[in-house]
GROMACS .gro file of C-alpha atoms in nm:
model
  157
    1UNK     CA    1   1.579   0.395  -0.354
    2UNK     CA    2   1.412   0.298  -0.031
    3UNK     CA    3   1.148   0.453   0.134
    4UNK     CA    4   1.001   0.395   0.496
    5UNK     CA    5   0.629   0.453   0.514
    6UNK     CA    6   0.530   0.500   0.835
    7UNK     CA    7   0.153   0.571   1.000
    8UNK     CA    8   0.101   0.823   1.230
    9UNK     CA    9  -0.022   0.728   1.552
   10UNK     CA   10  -0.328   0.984   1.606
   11UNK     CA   11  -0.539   1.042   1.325
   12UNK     CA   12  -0.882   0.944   1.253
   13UNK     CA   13  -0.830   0.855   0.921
   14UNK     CA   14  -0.515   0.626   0.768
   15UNK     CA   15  -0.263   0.882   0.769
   16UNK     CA   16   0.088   0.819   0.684
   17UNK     CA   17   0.422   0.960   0.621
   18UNK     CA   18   0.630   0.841   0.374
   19UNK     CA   19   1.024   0.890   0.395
   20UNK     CA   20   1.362   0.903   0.204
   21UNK     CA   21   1.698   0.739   0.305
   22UNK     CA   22   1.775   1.062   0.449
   23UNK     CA   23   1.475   1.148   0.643
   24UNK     CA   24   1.340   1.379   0.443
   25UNK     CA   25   0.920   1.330   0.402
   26UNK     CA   26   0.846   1.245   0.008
   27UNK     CA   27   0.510   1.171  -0.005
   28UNK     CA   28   0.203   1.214   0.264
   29UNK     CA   29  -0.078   0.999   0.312
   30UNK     CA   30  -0.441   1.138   0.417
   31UNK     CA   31  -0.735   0.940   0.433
   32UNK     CA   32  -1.120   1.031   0.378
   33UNK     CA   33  -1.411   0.962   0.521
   34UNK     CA   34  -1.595   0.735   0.259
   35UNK     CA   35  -1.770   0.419   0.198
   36UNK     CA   36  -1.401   0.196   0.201
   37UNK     CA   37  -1.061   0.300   0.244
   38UNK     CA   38  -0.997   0.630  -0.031
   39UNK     CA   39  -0.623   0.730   0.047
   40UNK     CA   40  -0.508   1.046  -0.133
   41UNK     CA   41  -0.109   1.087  -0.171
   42UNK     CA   42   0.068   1.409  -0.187
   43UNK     CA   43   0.426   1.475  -0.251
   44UNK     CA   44   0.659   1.735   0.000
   45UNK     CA   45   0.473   1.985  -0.149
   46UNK     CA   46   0.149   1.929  -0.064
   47UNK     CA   47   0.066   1.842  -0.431
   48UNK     CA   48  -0.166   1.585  -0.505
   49UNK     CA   49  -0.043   1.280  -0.723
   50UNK     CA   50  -0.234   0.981  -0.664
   51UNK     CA   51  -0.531   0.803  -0.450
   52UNK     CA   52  -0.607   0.453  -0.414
   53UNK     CA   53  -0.963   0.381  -0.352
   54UNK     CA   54  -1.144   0.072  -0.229
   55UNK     CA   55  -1.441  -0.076  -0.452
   56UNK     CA   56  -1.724  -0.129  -0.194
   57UNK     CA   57  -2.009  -0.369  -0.270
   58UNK     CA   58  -1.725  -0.641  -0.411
   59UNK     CA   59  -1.717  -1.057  -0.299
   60UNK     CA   60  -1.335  -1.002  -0.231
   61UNK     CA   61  -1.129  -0.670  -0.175
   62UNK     CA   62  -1.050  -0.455  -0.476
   63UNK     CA   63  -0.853  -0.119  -0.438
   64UNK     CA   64  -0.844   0.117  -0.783
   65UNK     CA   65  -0.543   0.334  -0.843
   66UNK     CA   66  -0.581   0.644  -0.985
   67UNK     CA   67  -0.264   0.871  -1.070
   68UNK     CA   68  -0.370   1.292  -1.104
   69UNK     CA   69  -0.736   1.153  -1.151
   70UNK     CA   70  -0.658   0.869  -1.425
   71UNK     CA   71  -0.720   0.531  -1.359
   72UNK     CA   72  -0.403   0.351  -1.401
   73UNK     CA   73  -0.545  -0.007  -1.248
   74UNK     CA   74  -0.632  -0.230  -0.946
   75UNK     CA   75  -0.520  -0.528  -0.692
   76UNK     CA   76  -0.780  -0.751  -0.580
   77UNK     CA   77  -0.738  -1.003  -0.331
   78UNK     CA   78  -0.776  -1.357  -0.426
   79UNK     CA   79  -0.964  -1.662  -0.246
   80UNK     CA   80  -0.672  -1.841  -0.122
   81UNK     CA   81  -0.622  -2.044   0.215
   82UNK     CA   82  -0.268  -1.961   0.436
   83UNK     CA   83  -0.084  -1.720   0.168
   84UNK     CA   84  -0.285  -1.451   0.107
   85UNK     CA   85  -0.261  -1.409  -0.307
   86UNK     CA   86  -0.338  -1.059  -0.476
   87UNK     CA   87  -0.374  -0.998  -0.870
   88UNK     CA   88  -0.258  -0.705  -0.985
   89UNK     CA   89  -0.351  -0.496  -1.293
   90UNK     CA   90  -0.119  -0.200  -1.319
   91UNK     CA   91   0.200  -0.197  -1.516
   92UNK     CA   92   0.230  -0.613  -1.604
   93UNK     CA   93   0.367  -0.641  -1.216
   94UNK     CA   94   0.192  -0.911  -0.976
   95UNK     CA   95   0.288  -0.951  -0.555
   96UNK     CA   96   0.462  -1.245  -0.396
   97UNK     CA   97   0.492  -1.274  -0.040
   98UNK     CA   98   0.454  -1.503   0.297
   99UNK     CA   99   0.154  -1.544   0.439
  100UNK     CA  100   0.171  -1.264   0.764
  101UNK     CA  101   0.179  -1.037   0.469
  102UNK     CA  102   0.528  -0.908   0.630
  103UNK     CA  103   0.796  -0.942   0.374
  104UNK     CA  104   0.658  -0.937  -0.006
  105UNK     CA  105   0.807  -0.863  -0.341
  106UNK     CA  106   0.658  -0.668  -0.647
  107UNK     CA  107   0.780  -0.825  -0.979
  108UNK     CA  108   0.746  -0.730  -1.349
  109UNK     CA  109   0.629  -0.929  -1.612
  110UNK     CA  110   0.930  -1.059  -1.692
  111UNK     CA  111   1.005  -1.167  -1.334
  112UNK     CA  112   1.239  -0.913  -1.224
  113UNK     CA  113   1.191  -0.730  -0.873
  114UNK     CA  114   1.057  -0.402  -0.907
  115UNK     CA  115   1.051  -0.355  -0.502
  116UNK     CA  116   1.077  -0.502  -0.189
  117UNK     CA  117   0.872  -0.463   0.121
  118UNK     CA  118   0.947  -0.551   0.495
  119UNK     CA  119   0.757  -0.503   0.772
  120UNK     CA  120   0.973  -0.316   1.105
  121UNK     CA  121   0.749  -0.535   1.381
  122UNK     CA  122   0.833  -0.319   1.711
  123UNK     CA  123   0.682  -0.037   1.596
  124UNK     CA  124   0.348   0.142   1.767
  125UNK     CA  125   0.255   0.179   1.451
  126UNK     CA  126   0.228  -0.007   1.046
  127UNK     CA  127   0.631   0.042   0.958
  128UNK     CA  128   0.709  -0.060   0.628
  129UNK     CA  129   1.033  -0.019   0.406
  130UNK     CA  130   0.995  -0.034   0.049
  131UNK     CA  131   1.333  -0.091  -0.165
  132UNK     CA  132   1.213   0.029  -0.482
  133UNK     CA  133   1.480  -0.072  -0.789
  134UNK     CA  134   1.379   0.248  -1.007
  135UNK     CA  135   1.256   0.557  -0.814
  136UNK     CA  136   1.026   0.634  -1.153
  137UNK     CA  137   0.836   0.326  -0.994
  138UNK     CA  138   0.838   0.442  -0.650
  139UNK     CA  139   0.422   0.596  -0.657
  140UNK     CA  140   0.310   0.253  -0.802
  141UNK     CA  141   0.489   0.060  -0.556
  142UNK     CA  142   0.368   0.275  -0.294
  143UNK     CA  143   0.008   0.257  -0.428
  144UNK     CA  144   0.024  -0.133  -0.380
  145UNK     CA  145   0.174  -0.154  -0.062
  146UNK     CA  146  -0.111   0.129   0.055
  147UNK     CA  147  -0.386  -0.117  -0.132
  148UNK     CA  148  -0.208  -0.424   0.091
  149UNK     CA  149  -0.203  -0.222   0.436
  150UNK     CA  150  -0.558  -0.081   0.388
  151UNK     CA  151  -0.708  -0.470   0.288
  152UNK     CA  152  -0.522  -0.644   0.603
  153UNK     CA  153  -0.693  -0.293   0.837
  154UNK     CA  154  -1.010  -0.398   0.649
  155UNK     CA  155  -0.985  -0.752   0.823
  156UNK     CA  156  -0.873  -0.646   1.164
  157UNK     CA  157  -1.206  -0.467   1.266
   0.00000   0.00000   0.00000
């Protein structure tokens, strides 16, 4: 199943649209105004599934996950010099990528790819597709890659 997540270009909070193969929207993306990035997901419907929310007040970056309210775990960036290294603790998986932060892969525990996510770089906006293997793990993967986008933002201003 892949997905293309896509920000909108005028909003005044992270805002995004997430799509299927076939163009058809599967999840939206609203942010709040809080103290960190909170970014609430919604599917077609307008029903709310998940938010992730950044942990202010922390040494290093740290986004919870919550899934209809319930905490379901967190990714935390690590100290590391040239590839940026985050520790995930949600479902056994844990992120490998290059160091732009581009191309990156979410893996299980026992190794095996749960998705993949590109970067599109001539966009006006953050373009991602996300190849997920099993659309049941399609809102976690989307959760991380959220967490990722919303850490490198963090760094930019």
């Amino acid at each position: 199943m892949k997905l293309l997540f896509k920000q909108r270009f005028f909003s005044w909070f992270d805002s995004y649209d997430i799509y299927d193969e076939a163009g058809q929207t599967v999840y939206t993306v609203k942010g709040q105004l809080s103290w960190g990035h909170c970014l609430n997901i919604y599917d077609a419907q307008g029903d709310a599934l998940g938010t992730v929310k950044e942990r202010v007040l922390t040494w290093l970056p740290k986004f919870e996950m919550y899934l209809k309210g319930q905490y379901i775990g967190c990714i935390r960036k690590e100290l590391s010099f040239f590839v940026p290294r985050f520790t995930v603790d949600c479902n056994g998986w844990q992120v490998e990528g290059d160091w732009f932060e581009w191309d990156y892969r979410i893996l299980n525990g026992a190794g095996q790819v749960v998705a993949t996510v590109s970067k599109e770089i001539w966009n006006w906006t953050d373009t991602y597709v996300i190849d997920v293997a099993d659309p049941q793990n399609a809102l976690g993967a989307l959760m991380l890659v959220l967490a990722i986008d919303a850490e490198k933002c963090s760094r930019k201003d």
